[in-house]
Short mmCIF file of C-alpha atoms and ligand atoms in Angstrom, two decimals:
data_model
loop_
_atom_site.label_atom_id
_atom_site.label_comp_id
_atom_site.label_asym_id
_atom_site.label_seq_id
_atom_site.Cartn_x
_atom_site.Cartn_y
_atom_site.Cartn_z
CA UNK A 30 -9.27 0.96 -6.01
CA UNK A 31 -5.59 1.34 -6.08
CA UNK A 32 -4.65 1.18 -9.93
CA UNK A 33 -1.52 0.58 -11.10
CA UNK A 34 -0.97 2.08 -14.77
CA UNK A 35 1.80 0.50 -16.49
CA UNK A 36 2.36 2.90 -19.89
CA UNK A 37 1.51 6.12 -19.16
CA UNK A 38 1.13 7.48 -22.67
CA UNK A 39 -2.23 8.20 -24.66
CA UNK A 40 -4.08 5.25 -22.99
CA UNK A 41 -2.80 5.35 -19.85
CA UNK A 42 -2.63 9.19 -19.30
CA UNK A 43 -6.64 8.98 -20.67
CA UNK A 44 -7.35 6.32 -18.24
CA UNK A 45 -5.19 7.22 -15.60
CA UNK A 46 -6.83 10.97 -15.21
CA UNK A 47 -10.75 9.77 -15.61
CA UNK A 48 -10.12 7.35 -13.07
CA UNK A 49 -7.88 9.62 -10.28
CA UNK A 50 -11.40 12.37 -11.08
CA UNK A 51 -13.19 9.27 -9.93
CA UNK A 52 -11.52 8.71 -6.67
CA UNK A 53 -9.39 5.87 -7.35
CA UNK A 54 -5.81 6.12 -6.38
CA UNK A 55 -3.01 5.99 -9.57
CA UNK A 56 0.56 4.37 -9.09
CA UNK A 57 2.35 5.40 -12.14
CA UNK A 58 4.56 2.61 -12.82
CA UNK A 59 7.56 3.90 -15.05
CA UNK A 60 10.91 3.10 -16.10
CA UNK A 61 12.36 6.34 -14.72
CA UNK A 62 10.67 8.19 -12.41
CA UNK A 63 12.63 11.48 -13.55
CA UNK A 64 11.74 11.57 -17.13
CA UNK A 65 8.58 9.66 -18.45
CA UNK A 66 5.54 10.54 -20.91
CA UNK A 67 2.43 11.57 -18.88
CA UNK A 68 4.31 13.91 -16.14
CA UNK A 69 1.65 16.31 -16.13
CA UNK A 70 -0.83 13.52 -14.91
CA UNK A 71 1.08 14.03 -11.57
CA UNK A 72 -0.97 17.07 -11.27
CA UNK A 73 -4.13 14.92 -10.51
CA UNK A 74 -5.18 14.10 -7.49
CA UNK A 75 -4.39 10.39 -5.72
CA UNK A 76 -1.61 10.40 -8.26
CA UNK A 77 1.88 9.23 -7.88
CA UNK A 78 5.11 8.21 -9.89
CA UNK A 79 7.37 4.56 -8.72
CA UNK A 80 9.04 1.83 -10.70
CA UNK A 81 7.22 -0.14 -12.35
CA UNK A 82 7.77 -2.68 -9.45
CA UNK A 83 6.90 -0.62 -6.48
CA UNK A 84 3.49 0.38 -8.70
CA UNK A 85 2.03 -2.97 -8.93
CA UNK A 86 3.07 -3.97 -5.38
CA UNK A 87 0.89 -1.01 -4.32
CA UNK A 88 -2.29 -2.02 -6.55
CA UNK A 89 -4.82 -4.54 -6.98
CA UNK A 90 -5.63 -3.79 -10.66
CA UNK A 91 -3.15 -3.11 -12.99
CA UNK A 92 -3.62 -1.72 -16.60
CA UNK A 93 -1.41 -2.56 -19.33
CA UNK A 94 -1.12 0.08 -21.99
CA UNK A 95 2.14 -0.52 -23.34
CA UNK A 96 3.70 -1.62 -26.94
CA UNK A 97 2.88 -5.33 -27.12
CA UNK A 98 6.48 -6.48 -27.62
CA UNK A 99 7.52 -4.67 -24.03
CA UNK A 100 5.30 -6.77 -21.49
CA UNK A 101 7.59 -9.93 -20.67
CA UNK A 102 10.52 -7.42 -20.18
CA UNK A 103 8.06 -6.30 -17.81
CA UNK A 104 6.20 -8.84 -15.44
CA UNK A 105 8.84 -11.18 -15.99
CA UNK A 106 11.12 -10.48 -13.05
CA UNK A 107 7.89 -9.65 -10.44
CA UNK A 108 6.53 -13.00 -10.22
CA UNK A 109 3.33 -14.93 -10.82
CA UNK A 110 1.30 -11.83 -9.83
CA UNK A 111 -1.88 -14.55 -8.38
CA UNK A 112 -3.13 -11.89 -6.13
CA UNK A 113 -3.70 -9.11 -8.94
CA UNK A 114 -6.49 -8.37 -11.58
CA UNK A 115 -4.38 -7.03 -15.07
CA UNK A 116 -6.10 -5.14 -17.62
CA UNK A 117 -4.68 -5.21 -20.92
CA UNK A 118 -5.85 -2.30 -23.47
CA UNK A 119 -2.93 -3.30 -25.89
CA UNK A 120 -3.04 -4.05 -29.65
CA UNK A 121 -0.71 -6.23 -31.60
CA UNK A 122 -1.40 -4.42 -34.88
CA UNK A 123 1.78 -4.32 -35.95
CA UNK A 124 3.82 -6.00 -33.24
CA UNK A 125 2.87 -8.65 -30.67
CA UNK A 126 4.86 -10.68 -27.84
CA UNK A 127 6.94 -12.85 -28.77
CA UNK A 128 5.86 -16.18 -29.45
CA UNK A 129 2.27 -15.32 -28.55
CA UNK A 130 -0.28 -13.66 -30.61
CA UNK A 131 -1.94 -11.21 -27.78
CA UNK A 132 -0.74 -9.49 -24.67
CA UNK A 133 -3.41 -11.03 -23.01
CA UNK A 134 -2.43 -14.64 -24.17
CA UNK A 135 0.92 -14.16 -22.78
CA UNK A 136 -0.45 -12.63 -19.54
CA UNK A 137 -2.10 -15.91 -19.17
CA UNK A 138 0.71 -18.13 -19.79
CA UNK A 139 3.23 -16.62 -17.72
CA UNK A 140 1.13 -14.92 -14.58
CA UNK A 141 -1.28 -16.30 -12.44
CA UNK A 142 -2.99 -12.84 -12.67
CA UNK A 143 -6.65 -12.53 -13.33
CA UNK A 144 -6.28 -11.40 -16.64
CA UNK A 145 -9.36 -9.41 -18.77
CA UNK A 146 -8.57 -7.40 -22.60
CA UNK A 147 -10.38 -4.24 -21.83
CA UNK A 148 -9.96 -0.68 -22.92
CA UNK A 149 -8.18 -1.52 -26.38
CA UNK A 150 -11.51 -1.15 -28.83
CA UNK A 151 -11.67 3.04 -29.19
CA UNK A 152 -9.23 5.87 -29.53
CA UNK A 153 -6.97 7.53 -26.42
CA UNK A 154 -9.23 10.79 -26.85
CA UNK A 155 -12.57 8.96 -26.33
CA UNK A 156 -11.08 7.53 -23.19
CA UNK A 157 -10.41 11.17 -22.26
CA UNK A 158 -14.05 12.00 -22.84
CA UNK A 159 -16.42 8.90 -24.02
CA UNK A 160 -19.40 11.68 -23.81
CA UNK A 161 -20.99 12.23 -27.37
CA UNK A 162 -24.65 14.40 -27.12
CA UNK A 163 -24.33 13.78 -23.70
CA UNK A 164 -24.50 10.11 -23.42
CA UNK A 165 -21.46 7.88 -22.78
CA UNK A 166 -20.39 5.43 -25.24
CA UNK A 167 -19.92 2.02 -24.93
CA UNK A 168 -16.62 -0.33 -23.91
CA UNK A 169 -16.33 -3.98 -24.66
CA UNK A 170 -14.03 -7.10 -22.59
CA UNK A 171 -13.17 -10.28 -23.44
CA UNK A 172 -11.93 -12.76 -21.14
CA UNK A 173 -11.75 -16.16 -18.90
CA UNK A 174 -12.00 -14.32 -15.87
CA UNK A 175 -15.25 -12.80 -14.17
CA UNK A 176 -13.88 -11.41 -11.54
CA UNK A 177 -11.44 -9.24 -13.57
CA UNK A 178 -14.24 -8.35 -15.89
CA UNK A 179 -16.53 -7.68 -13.36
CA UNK A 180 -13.34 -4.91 -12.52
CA UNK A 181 -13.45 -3.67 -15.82
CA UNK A 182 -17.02 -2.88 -16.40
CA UNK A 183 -16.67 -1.00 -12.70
CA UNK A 184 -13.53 0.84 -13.97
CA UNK A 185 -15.20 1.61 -17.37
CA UNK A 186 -18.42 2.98 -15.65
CA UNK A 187 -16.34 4.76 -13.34
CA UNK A 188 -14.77 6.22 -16.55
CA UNK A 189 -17.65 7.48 -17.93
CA UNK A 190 -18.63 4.05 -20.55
CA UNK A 191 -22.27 4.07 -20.48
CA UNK A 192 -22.04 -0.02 -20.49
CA UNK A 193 -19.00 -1.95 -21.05
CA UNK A 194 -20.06 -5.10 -23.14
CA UNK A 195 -18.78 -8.45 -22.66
CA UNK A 196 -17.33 -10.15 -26.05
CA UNK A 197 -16.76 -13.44 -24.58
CA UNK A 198 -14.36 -15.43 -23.27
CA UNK A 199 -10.69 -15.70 -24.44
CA UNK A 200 -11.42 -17.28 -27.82
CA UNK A 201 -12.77 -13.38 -28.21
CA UNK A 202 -9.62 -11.55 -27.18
CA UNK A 203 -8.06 -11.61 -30.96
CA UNK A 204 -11.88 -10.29 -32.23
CA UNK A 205 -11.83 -7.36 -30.18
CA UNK A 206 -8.75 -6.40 -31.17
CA UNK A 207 -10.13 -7.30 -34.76
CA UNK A 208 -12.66 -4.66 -33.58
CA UNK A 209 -10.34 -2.06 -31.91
CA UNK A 210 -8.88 -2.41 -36.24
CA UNK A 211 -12.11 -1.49 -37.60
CA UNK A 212 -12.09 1.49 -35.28
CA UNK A 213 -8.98 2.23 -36.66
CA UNK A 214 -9.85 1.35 -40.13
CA UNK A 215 -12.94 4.15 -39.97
CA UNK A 216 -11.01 6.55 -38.04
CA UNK A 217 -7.66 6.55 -39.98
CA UNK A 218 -7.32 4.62 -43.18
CA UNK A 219 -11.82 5.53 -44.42
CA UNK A 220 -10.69 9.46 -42.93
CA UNK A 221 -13.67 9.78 -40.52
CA UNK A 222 -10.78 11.08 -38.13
CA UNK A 223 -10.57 9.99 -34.10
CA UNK A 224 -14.03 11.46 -32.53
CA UNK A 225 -16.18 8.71 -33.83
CA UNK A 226 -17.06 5.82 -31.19
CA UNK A 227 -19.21 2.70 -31.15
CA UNK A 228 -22.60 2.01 -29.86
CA UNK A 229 -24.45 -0.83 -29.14
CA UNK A 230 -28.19 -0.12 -29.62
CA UNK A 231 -31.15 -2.58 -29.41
CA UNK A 232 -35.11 -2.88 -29.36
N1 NAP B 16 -3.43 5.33 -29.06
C1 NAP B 16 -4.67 4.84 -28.99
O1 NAP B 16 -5.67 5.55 -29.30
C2 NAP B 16 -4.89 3.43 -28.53
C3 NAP B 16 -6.20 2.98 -28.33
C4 NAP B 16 -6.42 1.69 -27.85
C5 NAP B 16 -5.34 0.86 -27.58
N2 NAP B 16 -4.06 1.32 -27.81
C6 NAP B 16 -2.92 0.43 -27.48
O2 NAP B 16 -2.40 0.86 -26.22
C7 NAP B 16 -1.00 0.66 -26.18
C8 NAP B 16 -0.33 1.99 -25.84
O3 NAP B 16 -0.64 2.92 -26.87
P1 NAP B 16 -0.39 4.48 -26.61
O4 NAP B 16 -0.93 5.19 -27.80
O5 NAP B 16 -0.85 4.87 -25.24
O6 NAP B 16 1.22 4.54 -26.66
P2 NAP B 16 2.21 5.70 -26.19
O7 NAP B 16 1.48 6.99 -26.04
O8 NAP B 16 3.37 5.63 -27.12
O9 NAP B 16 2.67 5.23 -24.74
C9 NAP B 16 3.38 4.03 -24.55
C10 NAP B 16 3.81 3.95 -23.12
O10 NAP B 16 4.48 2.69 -22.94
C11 NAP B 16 5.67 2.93 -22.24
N3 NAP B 16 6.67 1.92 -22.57
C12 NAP B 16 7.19 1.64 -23.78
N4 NAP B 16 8.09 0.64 -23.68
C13 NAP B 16 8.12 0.30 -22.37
C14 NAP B 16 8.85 -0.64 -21.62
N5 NAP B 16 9.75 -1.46 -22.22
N6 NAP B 16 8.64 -0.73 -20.30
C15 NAP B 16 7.74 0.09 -19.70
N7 NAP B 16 7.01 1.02 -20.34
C16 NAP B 16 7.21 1.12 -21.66
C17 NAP B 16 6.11 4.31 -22.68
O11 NAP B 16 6.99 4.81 -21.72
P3 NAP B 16 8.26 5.72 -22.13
O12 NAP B 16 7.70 7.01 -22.65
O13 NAP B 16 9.01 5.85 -20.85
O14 NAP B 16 8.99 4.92 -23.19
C18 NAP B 16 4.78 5.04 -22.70
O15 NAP B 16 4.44 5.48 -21.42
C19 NAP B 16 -0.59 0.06 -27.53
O16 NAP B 16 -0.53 -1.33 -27.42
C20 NAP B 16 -1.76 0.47 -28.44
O17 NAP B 16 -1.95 -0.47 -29.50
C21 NAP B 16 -3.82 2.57 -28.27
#
């Protein structure tokens, strides 16, 4: 798939280099092409550096790994975007978009985009490596859309995810990032520190 990663920082470097190892080509979209976090993933393969613009004009899927309060500065001048699939693996912890409580919610309200929250529910590192006593971990989605979910699970697989679960539709978005908190809650705030990762197990 061509992949457009828009924030190329601890998400979307982690994402950005599993997913180049898998074969998929990377358009780094970026607000200057000279100086931008992540200019080391230029040493992966299929991997290359444009505006932000010229990025998502190249690729189908695009992932969103940005601060929340930076996306309508962002798709707002490249229009309704109906032909692409946008993953967004923000959190509005502390900050959201204006006027809207998720990035996904206003991804929905001002693109025609199929639009999927994916990618948002574990730390950077595990993205880097989701392998724990050789097993992958697991990923979760929530969304309207099953095409864009179907992409997801792929790109999650493709990752290294053992299974990437599906939450539910968008009523779910806010409780996964409810659930990306609790990884942070364990992780940060209880002092388990960032390799722990969740599981879904069943008999
Ligand atoms: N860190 C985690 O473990 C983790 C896990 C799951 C989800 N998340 C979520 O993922 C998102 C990104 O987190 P992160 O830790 O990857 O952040 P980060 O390392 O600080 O990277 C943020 C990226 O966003 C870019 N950016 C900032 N403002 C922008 C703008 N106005 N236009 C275009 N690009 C802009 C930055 O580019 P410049 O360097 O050029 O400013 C940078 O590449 C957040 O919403 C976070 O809640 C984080």
């Amino acid at each position: 798939m061509n992949i457009a990663i828009i924030g190329t920082g601890n998400v979307g470097g982690a994402l950005a280099t599993r997913w180049a190892a898998a074969g998929h080509h990377i358009y780094l979209g970026v607000q200057d092409i000279q100086q931008f976090k992540g200019k080391d993933l230029l040493q992966n393969k299929h991997t290359s550096v444009h505006t932000i613009a010229e990025a998502i004009a190249q690729a189908e899927v695009i992932l969103v790994a940005i601060p929340p309060p930076a996306i309508s500065g962002i798709v707002a001048p490249l229009g309704n975007l109906h032909d692409k699939i946008i993953i967004d693996a923000t959190n509005s912890v502390r900050t959201s978009p204006e006027n809207y409580p998720t990035v996904y919610h206003y991804l929905c309200d001002q693109t025609k985009a199929s639009v999927v929250k994916c990618f948002n529910t574990t730390g950077f590192e595990n993205m880097l490596n989701p392998i724990y006593d050789g097993k992958g971990i697991d990923m979760f989605m929530a969304g309207d859309d099953e095409t864009a979910k179907a992409v997801a699970k792929q790109l999650a697989i493709d990752g290294g995810f053992e299974n990437c679960y599906d939450f539910g539709k968008a009523d779910k978005v806010q409780l996964l990032e409810q659930f990306a908190l609790s990884w942070i809650n364990l992780a940060i705030m209880q002092g388990m520190g960032r390799n722990i990762a969740f599981k879904l197990i069943s008999r």
